[in-house]
Tab-separated table of C-alpha atoms and ligand atoms in Angstrom:
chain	number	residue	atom	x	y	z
Z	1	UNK	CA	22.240	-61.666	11.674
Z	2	UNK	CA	22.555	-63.274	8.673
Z	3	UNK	CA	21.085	-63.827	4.602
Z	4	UNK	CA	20.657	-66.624	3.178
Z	5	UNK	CA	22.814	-66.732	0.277
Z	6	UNK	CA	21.045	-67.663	-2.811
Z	7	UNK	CA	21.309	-71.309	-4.650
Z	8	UNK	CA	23.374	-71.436	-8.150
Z	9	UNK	CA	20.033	-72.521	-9.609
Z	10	UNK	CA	17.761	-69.846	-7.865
Z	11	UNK	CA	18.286	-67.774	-11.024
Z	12	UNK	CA	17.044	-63.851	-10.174
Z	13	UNK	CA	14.258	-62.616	-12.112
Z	14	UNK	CA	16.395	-59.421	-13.378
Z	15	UNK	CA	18.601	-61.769	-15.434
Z	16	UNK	CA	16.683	-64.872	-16.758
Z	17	UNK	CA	14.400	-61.759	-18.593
Z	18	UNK	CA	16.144	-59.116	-20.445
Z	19	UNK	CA	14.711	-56.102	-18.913
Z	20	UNK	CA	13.770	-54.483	-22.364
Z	21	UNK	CA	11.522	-57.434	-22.817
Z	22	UNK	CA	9.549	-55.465	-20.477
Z	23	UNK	CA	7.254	-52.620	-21.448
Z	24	UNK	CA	4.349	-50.866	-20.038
Z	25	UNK	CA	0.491	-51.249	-21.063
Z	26	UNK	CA	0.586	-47.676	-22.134
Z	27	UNK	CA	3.910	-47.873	-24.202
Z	28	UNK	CA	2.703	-50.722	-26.097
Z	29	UNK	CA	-0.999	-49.387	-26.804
Z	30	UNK	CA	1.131	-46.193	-27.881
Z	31	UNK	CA	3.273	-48.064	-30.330
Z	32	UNK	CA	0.660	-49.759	-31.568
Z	33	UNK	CA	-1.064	-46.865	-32.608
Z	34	UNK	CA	-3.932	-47.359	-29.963
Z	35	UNK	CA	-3.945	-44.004	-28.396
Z	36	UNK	CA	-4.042	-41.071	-30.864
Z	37	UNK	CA	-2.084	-38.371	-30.259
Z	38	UNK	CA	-3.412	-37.412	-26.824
Z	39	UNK	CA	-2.748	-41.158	-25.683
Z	40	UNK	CA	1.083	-40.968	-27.122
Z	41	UNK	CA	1.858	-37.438	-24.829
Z	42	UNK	CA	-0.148	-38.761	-21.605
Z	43	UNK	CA	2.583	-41.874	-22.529
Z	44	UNK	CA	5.179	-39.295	-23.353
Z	45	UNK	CA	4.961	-36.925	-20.687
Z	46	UNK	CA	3.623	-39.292	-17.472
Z	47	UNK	CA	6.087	-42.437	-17.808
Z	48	UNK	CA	8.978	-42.689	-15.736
Z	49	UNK	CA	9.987	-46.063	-16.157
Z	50	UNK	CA	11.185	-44.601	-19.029
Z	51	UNK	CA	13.664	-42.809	-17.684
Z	52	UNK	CA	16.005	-45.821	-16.537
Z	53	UNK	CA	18.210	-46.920	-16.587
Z	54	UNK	CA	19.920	-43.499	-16.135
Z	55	UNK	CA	23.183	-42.293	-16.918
Z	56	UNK	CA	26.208	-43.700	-14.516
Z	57	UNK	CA	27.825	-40.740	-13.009
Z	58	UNK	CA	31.591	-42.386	-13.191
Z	59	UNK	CA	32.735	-39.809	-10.718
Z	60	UNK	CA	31.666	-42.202	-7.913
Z	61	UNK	CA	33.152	-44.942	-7.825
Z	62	UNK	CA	33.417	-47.894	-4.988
Z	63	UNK	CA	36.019	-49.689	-2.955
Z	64	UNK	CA	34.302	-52.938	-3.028
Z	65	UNK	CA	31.904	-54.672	-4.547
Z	66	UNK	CA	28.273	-53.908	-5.988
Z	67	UNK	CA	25.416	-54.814	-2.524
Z	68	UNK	CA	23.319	-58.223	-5.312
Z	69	UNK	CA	19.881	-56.737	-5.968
Z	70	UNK	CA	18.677	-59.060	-4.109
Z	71	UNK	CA	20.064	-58.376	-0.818
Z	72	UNK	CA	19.452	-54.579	-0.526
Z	73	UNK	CA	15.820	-55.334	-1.520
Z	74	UNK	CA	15.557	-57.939	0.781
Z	75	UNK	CA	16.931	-56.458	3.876
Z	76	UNK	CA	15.733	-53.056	5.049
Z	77	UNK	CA	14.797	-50.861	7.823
Z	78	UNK	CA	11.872	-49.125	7.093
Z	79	UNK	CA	10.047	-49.114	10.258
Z	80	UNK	CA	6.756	-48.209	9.007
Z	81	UNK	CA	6.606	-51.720	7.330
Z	82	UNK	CA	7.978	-53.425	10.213
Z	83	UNK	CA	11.177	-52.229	13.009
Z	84	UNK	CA	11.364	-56.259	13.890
Z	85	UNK	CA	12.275	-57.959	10.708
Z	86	UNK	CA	14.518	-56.588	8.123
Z	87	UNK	CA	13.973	-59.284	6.104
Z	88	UNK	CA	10.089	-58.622	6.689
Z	89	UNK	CA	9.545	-55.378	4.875
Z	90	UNK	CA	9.234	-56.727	1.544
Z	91	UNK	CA	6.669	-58.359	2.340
Z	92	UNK	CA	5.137	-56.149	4.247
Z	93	UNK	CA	4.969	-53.627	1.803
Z	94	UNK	CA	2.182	-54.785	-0.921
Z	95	UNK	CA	-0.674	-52.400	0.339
Z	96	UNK	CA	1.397	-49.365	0.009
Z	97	UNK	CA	0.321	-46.770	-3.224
Z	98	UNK	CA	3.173	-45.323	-4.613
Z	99	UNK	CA	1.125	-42.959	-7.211
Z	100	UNK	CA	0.027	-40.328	-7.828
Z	101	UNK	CA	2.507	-38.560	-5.109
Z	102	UNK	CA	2.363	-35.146	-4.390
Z	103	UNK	CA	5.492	-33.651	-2.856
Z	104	UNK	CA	5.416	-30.513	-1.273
Z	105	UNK	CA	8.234	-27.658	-1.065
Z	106	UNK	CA	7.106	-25.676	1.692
Z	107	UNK	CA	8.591	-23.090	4.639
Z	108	UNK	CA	10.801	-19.962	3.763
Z	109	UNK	CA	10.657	-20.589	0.466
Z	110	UNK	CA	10.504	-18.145	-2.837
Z	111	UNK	CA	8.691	-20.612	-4.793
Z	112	UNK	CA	6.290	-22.788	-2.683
Z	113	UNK	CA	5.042	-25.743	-4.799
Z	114	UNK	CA	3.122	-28.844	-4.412
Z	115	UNK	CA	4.685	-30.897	-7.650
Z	116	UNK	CA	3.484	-34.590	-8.721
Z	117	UNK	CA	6.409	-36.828	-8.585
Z	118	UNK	CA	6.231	-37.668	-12.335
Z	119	UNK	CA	6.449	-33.871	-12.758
Z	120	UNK	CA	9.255	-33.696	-11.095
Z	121	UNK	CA	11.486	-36.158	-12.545
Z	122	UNK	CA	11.073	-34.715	-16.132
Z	123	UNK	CA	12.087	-31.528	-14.291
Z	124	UNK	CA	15.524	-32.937	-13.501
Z	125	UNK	CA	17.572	-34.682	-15.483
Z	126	UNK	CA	18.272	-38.286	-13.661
Z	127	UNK	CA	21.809	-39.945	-12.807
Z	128	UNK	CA	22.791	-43.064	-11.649
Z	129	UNK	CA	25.628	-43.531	-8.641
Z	130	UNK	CA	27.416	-45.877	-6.560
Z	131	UNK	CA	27.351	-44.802	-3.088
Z	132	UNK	CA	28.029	-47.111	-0.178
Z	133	UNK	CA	25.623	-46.920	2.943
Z	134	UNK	CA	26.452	-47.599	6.538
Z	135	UNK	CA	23.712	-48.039	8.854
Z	136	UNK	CA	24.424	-47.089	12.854
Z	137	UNK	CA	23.387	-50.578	13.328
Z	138	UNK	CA	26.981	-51.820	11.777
Z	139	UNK	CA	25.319	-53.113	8.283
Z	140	UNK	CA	26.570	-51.844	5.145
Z	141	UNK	CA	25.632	-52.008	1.500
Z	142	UNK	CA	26.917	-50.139	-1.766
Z	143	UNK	CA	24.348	-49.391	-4.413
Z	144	UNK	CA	23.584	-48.116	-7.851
Z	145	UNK	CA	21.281	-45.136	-7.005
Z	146	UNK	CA	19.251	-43.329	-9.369
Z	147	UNK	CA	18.516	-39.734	-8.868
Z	148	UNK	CA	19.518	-36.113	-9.014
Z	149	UNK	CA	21.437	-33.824	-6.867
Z	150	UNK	CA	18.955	-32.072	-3.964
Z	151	UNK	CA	21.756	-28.869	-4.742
Z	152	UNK	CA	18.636	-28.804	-8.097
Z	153	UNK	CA	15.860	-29.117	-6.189
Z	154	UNK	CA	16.731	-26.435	-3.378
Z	155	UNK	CA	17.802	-24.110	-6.326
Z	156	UNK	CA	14.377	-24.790	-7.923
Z	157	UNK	CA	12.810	-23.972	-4.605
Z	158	UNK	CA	14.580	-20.573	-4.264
Z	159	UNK	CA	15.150	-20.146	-0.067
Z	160	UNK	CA	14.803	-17.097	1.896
Z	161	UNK	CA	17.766	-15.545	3.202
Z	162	UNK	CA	16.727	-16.927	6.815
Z	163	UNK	CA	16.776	-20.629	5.641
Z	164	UNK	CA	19.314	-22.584	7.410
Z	165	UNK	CA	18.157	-26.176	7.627
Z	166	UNK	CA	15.637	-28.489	5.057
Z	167	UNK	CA	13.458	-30.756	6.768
Z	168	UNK	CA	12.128	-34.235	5.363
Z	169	UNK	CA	9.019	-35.333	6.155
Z	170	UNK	CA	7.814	-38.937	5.427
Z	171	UNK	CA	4.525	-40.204	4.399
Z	172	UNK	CA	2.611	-41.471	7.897
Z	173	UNK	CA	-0.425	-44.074	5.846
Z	174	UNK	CA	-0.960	-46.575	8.838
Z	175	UNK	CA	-3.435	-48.524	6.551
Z	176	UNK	CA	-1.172	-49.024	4.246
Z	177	UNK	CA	1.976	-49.216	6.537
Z	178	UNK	CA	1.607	-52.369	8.622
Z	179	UNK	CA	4.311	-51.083	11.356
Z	180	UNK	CA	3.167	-47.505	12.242
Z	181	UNK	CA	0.028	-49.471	14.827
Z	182	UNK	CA	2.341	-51.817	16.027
Z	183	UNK	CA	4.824	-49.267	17.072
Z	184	UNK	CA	2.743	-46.907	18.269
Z	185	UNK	CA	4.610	-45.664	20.507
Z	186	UNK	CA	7.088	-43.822	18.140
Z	187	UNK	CA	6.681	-40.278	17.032
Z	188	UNK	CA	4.955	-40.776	13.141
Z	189	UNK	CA	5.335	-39.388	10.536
Z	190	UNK	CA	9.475	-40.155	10.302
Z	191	UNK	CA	10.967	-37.027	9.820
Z	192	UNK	CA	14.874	-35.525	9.212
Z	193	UNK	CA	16.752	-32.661	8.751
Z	194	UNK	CA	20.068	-31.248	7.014
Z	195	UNK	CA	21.781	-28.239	7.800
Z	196	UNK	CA	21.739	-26.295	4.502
Z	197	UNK	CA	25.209	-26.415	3.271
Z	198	UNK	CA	25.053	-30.664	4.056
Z	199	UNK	CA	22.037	-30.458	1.997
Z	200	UNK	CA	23.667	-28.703	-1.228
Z	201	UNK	CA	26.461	-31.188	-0.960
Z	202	UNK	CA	27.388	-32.559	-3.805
Z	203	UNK	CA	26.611	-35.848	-2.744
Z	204	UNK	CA	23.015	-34.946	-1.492
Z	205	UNK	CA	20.682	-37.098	-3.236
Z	206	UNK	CA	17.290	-37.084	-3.970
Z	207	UNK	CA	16.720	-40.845	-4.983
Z	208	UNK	CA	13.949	-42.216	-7.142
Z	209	UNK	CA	15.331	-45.394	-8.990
Z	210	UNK	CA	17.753	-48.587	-7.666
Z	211	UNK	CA	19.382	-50.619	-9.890
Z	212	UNK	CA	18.359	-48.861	-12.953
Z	213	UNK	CA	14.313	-49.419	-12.141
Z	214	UNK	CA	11.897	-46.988	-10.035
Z	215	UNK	CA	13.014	-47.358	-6.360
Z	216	UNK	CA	11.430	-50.557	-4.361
Z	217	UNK	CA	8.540	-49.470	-1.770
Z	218	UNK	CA	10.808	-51.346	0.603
Z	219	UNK	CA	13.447	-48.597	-0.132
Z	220	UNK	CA	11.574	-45.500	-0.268
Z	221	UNK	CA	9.652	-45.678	-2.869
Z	222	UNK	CA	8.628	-43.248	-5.206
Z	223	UNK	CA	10.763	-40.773	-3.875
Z	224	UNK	CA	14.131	-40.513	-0.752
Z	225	UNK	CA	16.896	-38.666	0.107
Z	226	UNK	CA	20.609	-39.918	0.355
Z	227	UNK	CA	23.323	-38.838	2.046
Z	228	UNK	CA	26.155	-41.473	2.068
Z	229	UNK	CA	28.648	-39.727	4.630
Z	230	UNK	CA	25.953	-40.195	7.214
Z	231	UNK	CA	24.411	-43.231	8.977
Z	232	UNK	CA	21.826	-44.518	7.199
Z	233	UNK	CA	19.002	-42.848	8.917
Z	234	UNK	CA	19.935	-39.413	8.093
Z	235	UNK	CA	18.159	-40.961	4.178
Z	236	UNK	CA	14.684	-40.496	4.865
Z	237	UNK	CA	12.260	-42.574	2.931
Z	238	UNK	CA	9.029	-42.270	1.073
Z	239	UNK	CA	9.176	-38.532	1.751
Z	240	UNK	CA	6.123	-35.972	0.980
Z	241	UNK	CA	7.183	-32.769	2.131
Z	242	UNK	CA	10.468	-30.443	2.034
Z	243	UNK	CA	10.405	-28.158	4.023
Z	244	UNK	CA	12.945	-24.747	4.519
Z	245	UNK	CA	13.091	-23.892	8.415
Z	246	UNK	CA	15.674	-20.844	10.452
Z	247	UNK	CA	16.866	-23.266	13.381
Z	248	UNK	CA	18.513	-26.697	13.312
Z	249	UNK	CA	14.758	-29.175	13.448
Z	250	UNK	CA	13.758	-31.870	15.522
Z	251	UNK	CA	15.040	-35.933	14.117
Z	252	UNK	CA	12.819	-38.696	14.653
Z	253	UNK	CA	15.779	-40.587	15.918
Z	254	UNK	CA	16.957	-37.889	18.238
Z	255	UNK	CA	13.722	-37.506	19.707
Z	256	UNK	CA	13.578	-41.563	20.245
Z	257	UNK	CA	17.593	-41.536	21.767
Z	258	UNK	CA	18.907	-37.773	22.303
Z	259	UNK	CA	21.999	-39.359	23.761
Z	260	UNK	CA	22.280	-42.025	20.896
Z	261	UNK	CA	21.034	-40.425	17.668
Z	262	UNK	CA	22.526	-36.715	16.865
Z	263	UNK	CA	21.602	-33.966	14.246
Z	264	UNK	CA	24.611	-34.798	12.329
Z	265	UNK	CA	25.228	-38.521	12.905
Z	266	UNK	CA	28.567	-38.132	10.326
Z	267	UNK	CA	30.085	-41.795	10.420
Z	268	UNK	CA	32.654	-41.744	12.318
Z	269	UNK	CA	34.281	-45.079	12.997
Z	270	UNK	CA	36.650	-43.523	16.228
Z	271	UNK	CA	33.222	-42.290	18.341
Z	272	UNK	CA	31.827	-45.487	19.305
Z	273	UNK	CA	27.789	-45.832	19.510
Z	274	UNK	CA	26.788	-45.878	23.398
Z	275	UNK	CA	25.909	-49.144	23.332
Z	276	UNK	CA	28.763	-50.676	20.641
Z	277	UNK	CA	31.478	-49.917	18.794
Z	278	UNK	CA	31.187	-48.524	15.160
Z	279	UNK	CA	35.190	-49.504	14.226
Z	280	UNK	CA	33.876	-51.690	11.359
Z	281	UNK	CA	31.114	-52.718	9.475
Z	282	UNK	CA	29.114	-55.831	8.783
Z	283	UNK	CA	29.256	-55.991	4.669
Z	284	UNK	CA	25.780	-57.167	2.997
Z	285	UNK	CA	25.208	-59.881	2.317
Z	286	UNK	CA	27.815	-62.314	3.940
Z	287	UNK	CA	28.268	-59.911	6.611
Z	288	UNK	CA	32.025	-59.977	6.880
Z	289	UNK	CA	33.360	-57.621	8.549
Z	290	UNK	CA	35.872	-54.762	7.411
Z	291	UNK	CA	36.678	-51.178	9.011
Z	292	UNK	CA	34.792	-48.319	9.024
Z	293	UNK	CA	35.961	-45.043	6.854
Z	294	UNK	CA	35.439	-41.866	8.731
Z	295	UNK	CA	32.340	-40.167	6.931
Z	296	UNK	CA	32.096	-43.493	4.926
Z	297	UNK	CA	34.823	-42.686	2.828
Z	298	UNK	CA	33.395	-39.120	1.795
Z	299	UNK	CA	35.999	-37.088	3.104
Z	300	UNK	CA	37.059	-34.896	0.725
Z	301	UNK	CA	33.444	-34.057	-0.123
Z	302	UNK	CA	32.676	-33.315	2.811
Z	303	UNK	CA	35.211	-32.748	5.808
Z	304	UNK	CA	35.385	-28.866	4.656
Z	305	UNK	CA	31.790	-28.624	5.951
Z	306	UNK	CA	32.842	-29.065	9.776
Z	307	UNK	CA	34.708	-28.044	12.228
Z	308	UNK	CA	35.843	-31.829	13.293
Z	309	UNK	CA	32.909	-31.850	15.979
Z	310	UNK	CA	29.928	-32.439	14.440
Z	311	UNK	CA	29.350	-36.023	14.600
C	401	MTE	N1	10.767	-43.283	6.624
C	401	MTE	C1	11.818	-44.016	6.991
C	401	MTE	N2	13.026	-43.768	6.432
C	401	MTE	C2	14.101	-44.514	6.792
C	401	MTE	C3	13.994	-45.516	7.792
C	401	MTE	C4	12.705	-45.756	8.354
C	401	MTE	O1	12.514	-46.644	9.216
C	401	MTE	N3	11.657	-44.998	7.928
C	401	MTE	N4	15.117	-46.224	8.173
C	401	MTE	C5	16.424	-45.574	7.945
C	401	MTE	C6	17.543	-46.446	8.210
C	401	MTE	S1	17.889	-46.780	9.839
C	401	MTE	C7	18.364	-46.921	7.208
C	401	MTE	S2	19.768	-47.783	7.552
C	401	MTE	C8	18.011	-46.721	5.780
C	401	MTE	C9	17.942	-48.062	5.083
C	401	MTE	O2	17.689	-47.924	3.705
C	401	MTE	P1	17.529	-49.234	2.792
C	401	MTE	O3	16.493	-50.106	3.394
C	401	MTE	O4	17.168	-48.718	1.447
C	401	MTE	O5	18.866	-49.914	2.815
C	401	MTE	O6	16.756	-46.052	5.617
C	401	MTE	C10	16.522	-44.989	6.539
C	401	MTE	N5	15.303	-44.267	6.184
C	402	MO	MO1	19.966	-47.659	9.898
């Protein structure tokens, strides 16, 4: 495995344009007095691009470098797009509509909602944070994540007394997702769970931006969860349902490997994969190697969570 590293004169995008140089159809039709005053609200109240960059939240900080842009949007698993090529799923993703995207809150729930995405993020107000992520695969990255804390969005949804776990449910489109017919064989949609204490977590993220812009389709765009003491598949992507459930739910994963892919997957660099060691970690994008943290480096968020087994 391994990225090509970028020429000195293959300049990204991001920084030969300043990004305020950019700005919408709608914004500029708005400025330019174009769109009366219903025009300047449906601007007001609909755009998100708006709302990045958000905010650094400096309480999360990193013990190496920032993952370049290019590299975590250029290297992905996001099997609906394509489980072969990592490097693939960019490419792979041009069919796929991001808007308008329902999400629905559903199960034992007080306040059952269907909410439109754009809703939603004027409902919360939006951070950014560095978390690192370790795929089970040994590849790592550490990323400026927009988002808010799911801790607001479970609160919003008010659970029942009898709701112990929050389910994730992924959007299953095959005619827009290249990779769901030629892997037909796995269980579509892509779906994951938290236990509901993991899921009010501090560092429980519902993700909607990357590098200060609305998230890449190749990471999960519009909307993802992330939970950065946990291998990377426990961060579902492109997600259209939330749902509140009484016992511990079914994993896509788990259901593909029971003996390989657990509820909790914690990282844990001492309890080696069955089929390789997870010691240490191949670092995006040169892939050197360095060791593994146990939970990724979260511990003090959140060790108090388990009883030392739950990996
Ligand atoms: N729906 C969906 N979510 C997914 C996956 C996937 O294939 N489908 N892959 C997971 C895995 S294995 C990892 S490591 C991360 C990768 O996220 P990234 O591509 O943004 O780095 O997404 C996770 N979420
Ligand atoms: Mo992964």
């Amino acid at each position: 495995m391994f990225i090509k590293i970028r020429k000195g004169w293959e300049i990204p995008e991001r920084e030969a344009t300043p990004e305020t140089a950019y700005l919408n159809r709608r914004q500029i039709l708005a400025a330019a007095g174009f769109l009366g005053l219903d025009g300047l609200l449906a601007a007001a109240t609909t755009d998100s691009s708006s709302l990045y960059p958000a905010k650094r939240n400096p309480e999360f900080t990193l013990d190496r470098e920032i993952t370049p842009e290019w590299a975590a949007t250029g290297y992905n698993n996001f099997y609906e797009f394509n489980a072969e090529d990592k490097q693939a799923v960019k490419d792979e993703v041009g069919k796929f509509v991001t808007r308008p995207w329902p999400i629905q809150i559903t199960g034992l729930v007080n306040n059952p909602k269907t909410l439109d995405l754009d809703d939603l993020l004027h409902q919360f107000p939006l951070e950014e944070r560095l978390y690192r992520l370790r795929c089970v695969e040994a590849w790592s990255m550490a990323v400026p994540w927009t988002g808010f804390p799911l801790s607001a969005l479970i609160r919003f949804a008010d659970p029942k007394p009898q709701a112990k776990y929050v389910r994730f449910i992924s959007v299953k489109r095959p005619k827009e997702m290249p990779g769901i017919n030629r892997e037909s064989w796995y269980p579509w949609p892509y779906y994951e769970g938290l236990r509901m204490d993991e899921a009010m977590n501090t560092l429980s993220l519902v993700v909607t931006g990357l590098y200060g812009k609305p998230l890449p389709k190749q990471n999960g765009a519009p909307i993802r969860i992330v939970t950065p003491w946990k291998y990377g598949y426990k961060s579902p992507k492109s997600i259209e349902r939330i749902e509140f459930v009484s016992k511990e739910p079914g994993t896509f994963w788990n259901r593909m490997g029971p003996t390989e892919y657990g509820f909790y997957s914690n990282v844990n660099p001492r309890k080696p994969h069955p089929r390789w060691s997870q010691a240490t970690e191949k670092v995006l994008p040169n892939m050197e190697r360095r060791a593994t943290l146990l939970y990724n480096g979260y511990e003090k968020y959140v060790a108090g969570m388990y009883n030392g087994k739950e990996f």
